[in-house]
Coordinates of C-alpha atoms in Angstrom, one line a residue:
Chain A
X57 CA 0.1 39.3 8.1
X58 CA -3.0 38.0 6.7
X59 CA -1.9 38.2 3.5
X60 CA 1.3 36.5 4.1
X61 CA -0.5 33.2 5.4
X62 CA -3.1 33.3 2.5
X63 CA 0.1 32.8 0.8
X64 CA 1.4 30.1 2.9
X65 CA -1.8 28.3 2.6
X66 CA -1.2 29.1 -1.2
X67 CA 1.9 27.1 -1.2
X68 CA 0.8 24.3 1.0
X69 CA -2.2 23.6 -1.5
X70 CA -0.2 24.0 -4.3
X71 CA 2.8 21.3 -3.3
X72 CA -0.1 19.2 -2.0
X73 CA -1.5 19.6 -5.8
X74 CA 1.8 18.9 -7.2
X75 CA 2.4 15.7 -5.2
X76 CA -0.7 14.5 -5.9
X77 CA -0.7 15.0 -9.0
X78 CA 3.1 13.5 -10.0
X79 CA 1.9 10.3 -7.8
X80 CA -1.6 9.8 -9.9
X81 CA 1.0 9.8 -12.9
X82 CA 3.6 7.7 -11.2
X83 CA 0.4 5.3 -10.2
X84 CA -1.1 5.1 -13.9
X85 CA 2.5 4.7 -15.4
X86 CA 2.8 2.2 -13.2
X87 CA -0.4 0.5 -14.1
X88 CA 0.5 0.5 -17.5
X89 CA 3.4 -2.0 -16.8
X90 CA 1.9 -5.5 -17.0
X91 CA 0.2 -4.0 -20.9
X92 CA 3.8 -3.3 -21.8
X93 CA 5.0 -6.5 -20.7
X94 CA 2.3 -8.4 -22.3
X95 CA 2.1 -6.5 -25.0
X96 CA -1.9 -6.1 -24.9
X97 CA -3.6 -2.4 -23.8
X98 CA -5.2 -1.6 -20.5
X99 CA -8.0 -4.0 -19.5
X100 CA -7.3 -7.0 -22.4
X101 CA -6.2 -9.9 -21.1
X102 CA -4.3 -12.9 -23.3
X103 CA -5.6 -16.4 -22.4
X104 CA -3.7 -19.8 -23.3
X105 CA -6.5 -21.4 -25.3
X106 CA -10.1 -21.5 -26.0
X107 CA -10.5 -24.0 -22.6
X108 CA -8.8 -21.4 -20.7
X109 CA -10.9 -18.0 -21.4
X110 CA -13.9 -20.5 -21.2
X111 CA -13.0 -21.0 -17.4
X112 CA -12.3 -17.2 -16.9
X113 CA -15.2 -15.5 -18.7
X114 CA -17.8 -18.8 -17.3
X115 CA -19.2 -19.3 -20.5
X116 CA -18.8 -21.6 -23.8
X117 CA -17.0 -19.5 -26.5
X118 CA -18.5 -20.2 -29.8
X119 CA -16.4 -20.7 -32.9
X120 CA -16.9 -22.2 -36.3
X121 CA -17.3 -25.4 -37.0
X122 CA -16.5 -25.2 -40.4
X123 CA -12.9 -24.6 -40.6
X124 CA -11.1 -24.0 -43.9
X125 CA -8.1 -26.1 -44.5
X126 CA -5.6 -22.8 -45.1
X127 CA -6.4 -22.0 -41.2
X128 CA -3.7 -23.1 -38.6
X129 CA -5.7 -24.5 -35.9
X130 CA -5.2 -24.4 -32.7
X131 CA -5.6 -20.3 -32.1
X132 CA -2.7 -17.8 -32.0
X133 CA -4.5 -15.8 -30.3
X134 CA -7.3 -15.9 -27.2
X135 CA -7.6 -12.4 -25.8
X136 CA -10.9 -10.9 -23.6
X137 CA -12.0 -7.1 -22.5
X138 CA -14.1 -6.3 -20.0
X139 CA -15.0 -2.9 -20.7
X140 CA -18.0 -1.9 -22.0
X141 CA -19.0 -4.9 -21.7
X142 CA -17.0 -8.6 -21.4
X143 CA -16.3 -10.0 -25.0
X144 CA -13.4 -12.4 -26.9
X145 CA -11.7 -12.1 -29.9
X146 CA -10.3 -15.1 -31.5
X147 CA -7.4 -15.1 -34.0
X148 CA -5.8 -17.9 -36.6
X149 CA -3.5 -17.3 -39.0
X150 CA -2.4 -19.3 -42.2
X151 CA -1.4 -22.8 -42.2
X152 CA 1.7 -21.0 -44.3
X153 CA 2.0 -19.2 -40.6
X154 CA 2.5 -15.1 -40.8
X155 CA -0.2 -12.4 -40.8
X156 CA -3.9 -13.3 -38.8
X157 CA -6.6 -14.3 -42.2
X158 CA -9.6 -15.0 -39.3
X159 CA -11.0 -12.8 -36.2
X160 CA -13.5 -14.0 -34.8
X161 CA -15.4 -11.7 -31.7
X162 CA -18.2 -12.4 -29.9
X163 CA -19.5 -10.4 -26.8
X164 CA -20.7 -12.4 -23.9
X165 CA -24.8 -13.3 -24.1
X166 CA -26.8 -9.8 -24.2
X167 CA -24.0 -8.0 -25.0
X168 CA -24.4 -5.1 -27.2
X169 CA -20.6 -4.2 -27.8
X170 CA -17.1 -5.4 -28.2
X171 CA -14.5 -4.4 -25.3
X172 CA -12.6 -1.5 -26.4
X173 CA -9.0 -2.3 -28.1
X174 CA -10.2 -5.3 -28.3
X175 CA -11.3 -5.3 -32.5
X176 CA -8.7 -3.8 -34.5
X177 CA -9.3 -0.5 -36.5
X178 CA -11.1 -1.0 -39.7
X179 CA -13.0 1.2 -42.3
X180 CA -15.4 -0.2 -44.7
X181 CA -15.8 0.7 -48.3
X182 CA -18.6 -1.9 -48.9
X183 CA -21.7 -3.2 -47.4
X184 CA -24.5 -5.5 -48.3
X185 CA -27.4 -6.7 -45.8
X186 CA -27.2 -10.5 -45.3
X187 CA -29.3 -13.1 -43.3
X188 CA -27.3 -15.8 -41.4
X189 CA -29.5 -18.6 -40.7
X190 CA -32.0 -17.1 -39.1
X191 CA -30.2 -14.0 -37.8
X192 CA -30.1 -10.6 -40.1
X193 CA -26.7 -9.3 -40.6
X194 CA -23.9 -7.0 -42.6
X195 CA -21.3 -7.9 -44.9
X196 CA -18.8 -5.9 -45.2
X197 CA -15.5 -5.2 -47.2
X198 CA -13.3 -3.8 -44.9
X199 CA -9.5 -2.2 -44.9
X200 CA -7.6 -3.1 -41.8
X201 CA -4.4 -0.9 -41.7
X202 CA -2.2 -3.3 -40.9
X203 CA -3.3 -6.2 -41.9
X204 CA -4.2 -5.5 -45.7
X205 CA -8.4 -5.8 -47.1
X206 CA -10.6 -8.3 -45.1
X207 CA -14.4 -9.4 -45.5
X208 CA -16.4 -8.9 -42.4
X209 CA -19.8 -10.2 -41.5
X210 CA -21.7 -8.8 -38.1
X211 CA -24.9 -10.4 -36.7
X212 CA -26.5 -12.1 -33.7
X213 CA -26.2 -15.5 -32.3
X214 CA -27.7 -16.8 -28.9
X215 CA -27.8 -13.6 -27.8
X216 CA -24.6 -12.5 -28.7
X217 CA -22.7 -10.1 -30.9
X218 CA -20.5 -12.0 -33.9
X219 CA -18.6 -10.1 -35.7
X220 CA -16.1 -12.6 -38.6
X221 CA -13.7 -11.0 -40.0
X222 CA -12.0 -12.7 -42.6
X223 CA -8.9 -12.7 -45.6
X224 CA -10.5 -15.1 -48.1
X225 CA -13.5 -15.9 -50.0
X226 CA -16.7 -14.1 -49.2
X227 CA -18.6 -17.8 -50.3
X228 CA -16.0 -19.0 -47.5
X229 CA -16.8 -16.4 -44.9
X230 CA -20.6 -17.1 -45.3
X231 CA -20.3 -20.7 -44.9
X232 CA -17.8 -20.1 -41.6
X233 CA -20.7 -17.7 -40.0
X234 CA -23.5 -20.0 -40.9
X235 CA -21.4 -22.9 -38.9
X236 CA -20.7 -21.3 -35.7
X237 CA -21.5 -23.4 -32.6
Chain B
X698 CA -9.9 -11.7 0.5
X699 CA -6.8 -11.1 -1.6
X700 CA -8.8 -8.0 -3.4
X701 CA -9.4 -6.5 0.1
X702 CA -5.6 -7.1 1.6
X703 CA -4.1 -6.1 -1.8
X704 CA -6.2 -2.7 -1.9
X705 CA -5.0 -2.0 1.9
X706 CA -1.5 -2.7 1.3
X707 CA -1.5 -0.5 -2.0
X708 CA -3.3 2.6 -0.3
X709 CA -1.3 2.1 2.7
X710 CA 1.5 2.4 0.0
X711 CA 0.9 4.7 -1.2
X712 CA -0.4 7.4 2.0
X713 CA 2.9 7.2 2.9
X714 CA 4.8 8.0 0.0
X715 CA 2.7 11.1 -0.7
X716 CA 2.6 11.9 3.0
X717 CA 6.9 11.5 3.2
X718 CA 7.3 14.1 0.2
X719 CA 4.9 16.8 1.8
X720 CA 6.8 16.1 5.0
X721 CA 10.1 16.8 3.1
X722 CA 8.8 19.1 0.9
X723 CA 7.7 21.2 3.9
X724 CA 10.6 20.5 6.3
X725 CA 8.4 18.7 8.8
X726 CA 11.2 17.6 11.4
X727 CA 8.9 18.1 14.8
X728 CA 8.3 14.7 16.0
X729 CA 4.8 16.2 17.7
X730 CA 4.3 17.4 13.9
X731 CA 5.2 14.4 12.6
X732 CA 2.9 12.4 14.5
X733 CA -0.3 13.1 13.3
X734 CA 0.9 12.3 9.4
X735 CA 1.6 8.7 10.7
X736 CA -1.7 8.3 12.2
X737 CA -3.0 9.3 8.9
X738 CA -1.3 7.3 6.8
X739 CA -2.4 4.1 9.4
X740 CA -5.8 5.7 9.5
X741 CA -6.0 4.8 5.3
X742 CA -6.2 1.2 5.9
X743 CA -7.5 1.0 8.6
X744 CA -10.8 3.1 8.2
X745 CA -10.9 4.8 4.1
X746 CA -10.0 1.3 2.8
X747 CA -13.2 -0.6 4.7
X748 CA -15.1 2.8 4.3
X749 CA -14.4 2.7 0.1
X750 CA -14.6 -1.3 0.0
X751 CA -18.1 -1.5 1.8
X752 CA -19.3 2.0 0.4
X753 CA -18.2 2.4 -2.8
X754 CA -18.6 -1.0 -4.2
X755 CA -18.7 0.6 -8.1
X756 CA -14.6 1.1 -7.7
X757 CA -14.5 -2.9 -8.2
X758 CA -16.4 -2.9 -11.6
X759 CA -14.6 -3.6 -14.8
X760 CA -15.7 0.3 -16.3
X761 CA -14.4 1.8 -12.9
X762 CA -10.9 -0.1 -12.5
X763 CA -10.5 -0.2 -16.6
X764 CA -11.0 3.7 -17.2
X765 CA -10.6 5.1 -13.9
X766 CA -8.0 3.3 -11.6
X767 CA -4.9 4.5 -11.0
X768 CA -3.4 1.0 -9.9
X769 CA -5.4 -1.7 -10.0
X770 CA -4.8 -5.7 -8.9
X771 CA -6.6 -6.7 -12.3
X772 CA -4.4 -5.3 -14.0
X773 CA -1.5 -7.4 -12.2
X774 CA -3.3 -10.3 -12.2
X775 CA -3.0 -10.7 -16.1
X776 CA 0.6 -10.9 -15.2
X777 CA 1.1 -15.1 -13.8
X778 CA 3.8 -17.2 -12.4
X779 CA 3.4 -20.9 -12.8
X780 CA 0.1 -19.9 -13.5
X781 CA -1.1 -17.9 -10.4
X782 CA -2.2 -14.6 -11.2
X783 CA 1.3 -12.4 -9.9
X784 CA -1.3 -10.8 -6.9
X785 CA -1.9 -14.2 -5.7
X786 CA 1.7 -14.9 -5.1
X787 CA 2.6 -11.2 -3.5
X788 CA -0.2 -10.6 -1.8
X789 CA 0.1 -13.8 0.9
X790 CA 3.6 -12.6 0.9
X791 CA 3.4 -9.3 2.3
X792 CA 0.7 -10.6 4.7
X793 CA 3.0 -13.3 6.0
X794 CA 5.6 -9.9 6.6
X795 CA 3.1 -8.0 7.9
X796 CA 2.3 -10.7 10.7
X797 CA 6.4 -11.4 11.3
X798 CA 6.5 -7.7 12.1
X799 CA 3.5 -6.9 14.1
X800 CA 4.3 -10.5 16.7
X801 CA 8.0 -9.1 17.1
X802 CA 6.5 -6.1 18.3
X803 CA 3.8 -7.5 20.1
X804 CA 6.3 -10.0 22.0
X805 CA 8.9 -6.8 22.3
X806 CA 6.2 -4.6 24.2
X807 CA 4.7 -7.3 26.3
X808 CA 8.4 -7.9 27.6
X809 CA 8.5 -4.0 28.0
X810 CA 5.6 -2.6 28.9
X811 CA 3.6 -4.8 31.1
X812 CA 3.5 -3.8 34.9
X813 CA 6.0 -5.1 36.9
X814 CA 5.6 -7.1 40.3
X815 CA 7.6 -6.2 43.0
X816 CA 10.2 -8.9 42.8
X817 CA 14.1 -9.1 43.1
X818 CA 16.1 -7.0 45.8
X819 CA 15.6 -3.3 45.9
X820 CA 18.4 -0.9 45.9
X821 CA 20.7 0.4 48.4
X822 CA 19.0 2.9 50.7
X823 CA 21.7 5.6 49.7
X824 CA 21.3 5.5 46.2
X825 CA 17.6 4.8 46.2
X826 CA 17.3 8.3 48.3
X827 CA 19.2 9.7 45.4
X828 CA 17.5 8.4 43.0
X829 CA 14.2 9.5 44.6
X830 CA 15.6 13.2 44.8
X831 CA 16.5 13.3 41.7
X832 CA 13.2 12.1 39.7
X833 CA 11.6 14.1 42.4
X834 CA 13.4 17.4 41.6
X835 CA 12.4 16.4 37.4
X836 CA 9.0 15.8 37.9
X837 CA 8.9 19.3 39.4
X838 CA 11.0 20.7 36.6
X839 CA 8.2 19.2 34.3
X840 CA 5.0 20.1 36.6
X841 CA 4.2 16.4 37.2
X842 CA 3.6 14.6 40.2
X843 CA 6.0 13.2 42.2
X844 CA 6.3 9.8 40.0
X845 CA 5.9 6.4 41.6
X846 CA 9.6 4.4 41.6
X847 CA 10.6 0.8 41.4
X848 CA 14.4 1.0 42.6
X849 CA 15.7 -2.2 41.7
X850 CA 19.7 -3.9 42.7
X851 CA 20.2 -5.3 39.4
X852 CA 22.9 -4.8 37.2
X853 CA 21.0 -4.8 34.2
X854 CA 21.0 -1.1 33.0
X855 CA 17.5 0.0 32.8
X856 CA 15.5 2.8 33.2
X857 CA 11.9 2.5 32.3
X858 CA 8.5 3.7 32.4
X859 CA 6.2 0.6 32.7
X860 CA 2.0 0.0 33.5
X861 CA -0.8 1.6 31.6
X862 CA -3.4 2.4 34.6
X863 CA -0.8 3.0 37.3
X864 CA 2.9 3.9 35.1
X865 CA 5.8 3.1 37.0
X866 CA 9.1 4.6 36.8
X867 CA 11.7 1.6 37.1
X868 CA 15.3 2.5 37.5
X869 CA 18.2 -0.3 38.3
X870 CA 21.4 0.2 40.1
X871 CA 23.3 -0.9 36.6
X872 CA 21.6 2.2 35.1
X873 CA 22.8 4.6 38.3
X874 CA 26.3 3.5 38.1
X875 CA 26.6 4.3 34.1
X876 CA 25.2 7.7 34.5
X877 CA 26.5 11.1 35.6
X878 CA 23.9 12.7 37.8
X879 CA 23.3 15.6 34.2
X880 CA 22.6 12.3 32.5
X881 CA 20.5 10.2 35.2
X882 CA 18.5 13.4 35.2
X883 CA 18.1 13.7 31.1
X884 CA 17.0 9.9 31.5
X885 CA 14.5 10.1 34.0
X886 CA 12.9 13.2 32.4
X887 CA 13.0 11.0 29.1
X888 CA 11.1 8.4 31.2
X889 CA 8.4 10.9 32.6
X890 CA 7.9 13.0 29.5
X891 CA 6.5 9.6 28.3
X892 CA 4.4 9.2 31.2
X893 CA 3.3 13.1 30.6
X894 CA 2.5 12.7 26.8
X895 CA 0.0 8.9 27.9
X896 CA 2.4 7.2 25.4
X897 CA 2.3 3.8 27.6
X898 CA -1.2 3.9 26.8
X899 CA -1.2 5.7 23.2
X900 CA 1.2 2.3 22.5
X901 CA -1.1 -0.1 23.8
X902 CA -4.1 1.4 21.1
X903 CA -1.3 1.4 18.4
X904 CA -0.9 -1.9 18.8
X905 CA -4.3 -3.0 18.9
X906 CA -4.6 -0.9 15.8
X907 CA -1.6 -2.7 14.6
X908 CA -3.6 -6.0 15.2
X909 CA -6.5 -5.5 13.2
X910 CA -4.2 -4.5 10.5
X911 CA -1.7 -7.6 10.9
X912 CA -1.6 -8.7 7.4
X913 CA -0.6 -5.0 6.1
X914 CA 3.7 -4.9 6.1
X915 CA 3.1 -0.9 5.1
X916 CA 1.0 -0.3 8.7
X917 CA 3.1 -2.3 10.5
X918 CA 6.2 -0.4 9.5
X919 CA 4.3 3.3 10.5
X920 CA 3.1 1.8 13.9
X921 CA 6.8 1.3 14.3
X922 CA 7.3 5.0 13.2
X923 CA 4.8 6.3 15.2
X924 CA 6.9 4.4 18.6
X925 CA 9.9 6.3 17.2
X926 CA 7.6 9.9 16.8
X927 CA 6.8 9.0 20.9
X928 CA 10.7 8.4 21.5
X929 CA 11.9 11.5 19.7
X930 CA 9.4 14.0 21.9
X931 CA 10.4 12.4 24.9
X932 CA 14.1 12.9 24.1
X933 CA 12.6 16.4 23.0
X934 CA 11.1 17.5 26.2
X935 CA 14.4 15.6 27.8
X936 CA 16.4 18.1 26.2
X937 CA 13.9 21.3 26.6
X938 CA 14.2 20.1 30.3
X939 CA 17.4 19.4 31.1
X940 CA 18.3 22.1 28.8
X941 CA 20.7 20.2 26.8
X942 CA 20.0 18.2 24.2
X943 CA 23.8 16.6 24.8
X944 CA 23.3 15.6 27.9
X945 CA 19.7 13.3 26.7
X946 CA 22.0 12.3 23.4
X947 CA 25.2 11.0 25.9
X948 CA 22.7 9.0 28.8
X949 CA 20.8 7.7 25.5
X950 CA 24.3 6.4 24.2
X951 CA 25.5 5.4 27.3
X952 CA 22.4 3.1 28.5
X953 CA 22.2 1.6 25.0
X954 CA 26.0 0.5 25.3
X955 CA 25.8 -0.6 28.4
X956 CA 23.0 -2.7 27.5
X957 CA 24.4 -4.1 24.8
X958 CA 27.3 -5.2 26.2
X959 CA 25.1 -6.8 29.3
X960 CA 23.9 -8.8 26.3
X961 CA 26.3 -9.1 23.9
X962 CA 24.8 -11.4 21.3
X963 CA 21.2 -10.3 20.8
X964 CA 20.6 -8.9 17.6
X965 CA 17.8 -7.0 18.5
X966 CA 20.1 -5.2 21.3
X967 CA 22.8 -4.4 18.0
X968 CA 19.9 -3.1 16.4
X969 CA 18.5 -0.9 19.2
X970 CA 21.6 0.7 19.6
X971 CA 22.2 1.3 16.3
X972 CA 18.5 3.3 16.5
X973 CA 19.5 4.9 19.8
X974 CA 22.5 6.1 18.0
X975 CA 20.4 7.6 15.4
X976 CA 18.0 9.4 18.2
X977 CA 21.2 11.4 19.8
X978 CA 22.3 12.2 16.3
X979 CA 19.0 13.9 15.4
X980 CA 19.1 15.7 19.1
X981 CA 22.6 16.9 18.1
X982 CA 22.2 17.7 14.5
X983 CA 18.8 19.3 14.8
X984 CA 18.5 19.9 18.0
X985 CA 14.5 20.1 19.2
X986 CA 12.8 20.1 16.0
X987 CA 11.6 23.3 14.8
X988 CA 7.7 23.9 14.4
X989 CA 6.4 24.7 10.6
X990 CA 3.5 27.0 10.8
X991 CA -0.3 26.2 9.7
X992 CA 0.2 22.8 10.6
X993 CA -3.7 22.2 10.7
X994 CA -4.1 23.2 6.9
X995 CA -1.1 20.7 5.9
X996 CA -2.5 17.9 7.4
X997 CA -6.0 18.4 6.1
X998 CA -4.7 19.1 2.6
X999 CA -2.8 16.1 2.8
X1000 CA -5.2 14.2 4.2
X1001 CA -8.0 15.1 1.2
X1002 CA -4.9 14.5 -1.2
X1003 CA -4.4 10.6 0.0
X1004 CA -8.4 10.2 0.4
X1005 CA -8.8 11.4 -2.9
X1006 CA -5.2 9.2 -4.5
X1007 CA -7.1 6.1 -2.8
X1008 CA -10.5 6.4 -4.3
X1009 CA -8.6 5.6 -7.1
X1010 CA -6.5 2.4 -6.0
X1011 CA -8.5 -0.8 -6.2

């Protein structure tokens, strides 16, 4: 007898387990929908312009003011994370259009690291200590998988994280970095 | 504000769909049964929400929502319309539904429920003696007091349990003439099994319930299907007392029609009728509903399992 509602209570965990279980799926598939529709991962978020990530994230976004003349301005791309910690990554292509030739991310002041998803993949096969104005930082050579080989250069500005990523000139890439405002 | 009513909606949501598949899962057909998982699910909103909201503040941060949310409002809001975040838009929404639904109820039971006054004429001596015999004769069928009767000469078919401190049992001559005696019976027991089980009073804290909750459509809807849990164990113990469950289904049918041909355009009659219908269809099909066993550990387990999904809803 005991036995038999040992097994009951077995069942009722069990289908209780399963339920829950199936709807924390349901939930996260769910969840998911707006990335898919946007086309951006969980917890990025695409903004309409520079202006309009200023007003969400509260702060100035800083971006080169040296601008090379192959770059389409304005941005094809405005996109923020919050997790680890609040960042932006800005993206121009060609004036010929096509594939991205500039990223530039930047974590919030104090920030320590860029939100996850938010930089693409990359692996270096080449780096050189650098000093941008005042600021120390890395230059980097730098094979995106999709995107073909890039130059990258990482260091800190007002507090922030930079990190430039860029298809061109190393001279170029310097001179963008040094001009950030 | 729209963070707080978006989270209560969501988990209130969501209670109830895991709480209808265990119910189904399980066979849970008893209305007495079935009770206590409506409660529940109103209980989500109305205290694990505030309890999570004020308690667990960390649920709302980036880190929490980003890596650890199930469904979260951030991530709706990257979705925009005209550019309002899409939250923004169906959040004041389901409020404004929520409030449509708890004022119809709310006007619905104050036109029910309230005492009445002695007003109007009072029925005919001969039939009011009958009609005293007979809910006499049920009340001692069902171990209750002799109830307290309004007899009222109206043609209106109605046969009603009404006050909260002192419950009234008001029957009208329209009701008398529509029923057989087997069915005047199955309706007055209907009518005291509610007075039996408190449910005037149980309706009055719903509601209240139901007020603080006004702006949540999915709490509105299970206050309304904990009314229908109350209806279905009065029609129950109708049936265990009269001893057949056809007898409750017919006088259900029969005052329903005859009320809605006493008021022959009012939608909401059309649609009580069509609910009534559904109430002696259940005593027919299913006759009293069956009792699962260890109904104690089901609730709790589904109770831990809804506590624990809505942790994970912000």
């Amino acid at each position: 007898m005991q036995s038999a509602s040992g097994r009951e209570l077995g069942r009722i965990v069990a289908a209780a387990i399963l339920v829950a279980g199936g709807t924390a799926a349901v939930l996260r598939a769910v969840d998911t929908l707006p990335g898919l529709l946007l086309g951006e991962p969980r917890g990025i978020v695409r903004h309409a312009s520079v202006e309009a990530a200023e007003k969400a994230l509260g702060t100035k976004v800083l971006l080169p003011a040296y601008f090379p003349d192959s770059l389409r301005w304005p941005p094809s791309s405005v996109r923020s994370g919050r997790v680890p910690a609040p960042g932006l990554g800005v993206q121009f292509t060609g004036r010929d259009g096509g594939r991205e030739r500039l990223f530039v991310f930047e974590t919030l002041p104090a920030g320590s690291e860029f939100p996850t998803s938010l930089v693409p993949e990359a692996s270096a096969y080449h780096a050189v200590p650098v000093q941008v104005g005042d600021a120390a930082g890395v230059f980097r050579s730098v094979r995106m998988a999709s995107e073909g080989n890039f130059s990258e250069i990482e260091f800190r500005k007002d507090g922030r994280k930079i990190l430039i990523r860029y298809a061109g000139t190393g001279d170029e890439l310097m001179k963008i970095a040094g001009s950030l405002r | 504000m729209i963070a707080f009513a978006g989270g209560s909606i969501l988990q209130a949501a969501v209670a109830l769909a895991v709480a209808a598949v265990l119910a189904r899962a399980w066979n849970l057909r008893n209305p007495d049964q079935r009770l206590p998982y409506h409660l529940l699910i109103l209980a989500v909103p109305l205290v694990v929400h505030p309890a999570l909201f004020l308690l667990a503040p960390f649920r709302r941060s980036p880190w929490f929502q980003d890596r650890l949310g199930l469904l979260t409002l951030a991530s709706w809001d990257r979705l925009q319309i005209g550019g309002l975040p899409l939250p923004r838009i169906l959040v004041p929404l389901a409020a404004a539904t929520g409030l449509f639904l708890f004022l119809r109820d709310l006007v619905s039971a104050v036109a029910t429920r309230l005492p009445v006054a002695e007003q109007g004429a009072l029925m005919e001596a001969g039939a009011a003696e009958k009609v005293a015999a007979a809910a006499a004769a049920v009340a001692c069928d069902m171990r209750l007091p002799k109830p307290d009767l309004l007899l009222l000469d109206d043609a209106e078919p109605q046969i009603l349990c009404r006050g909260m401190r002192r419950p009234r049992l008001v029957v009208s001559r329209g009701a008398v003439e529509r029923l057989s005696p087997e069915e005047l019976r199955a309706a007055l027991a209907h009518e005291l099994a509610h007075q039996e089980q408190g449910d005037l009073r149980t309706g009055w804290l719903l509601l209240a319930l139901r007020a603080l909750l006004f702006f949540n459509p999915v709490a509105q809807g299970i206050g309304r299907q904990a009314l229908q849990d109350f209806e279905h164990r009065a029609d129950d113990r109708a049936a265990e007392v009269t001893g057949d469950p056809l007898v409750v289904a017919s006088a259900l049918v029969h005052l329903a029609r005859a009320e809605a041909s006493h008021f022959p355009a009012s939608s909401s009659s059309r649609g009580d009728f069509l609910h009534i219908e559904a109430r002696g269809r259940r005593l027919l099909e299913h006759g009293v509903g069956s009792r699962v066993s260890l109904p104690g550990p089901r609730l709790v387990v589904t109770a831990v399992s809804v506590a624990l999904l809505s942790f994970f809803i912000v």
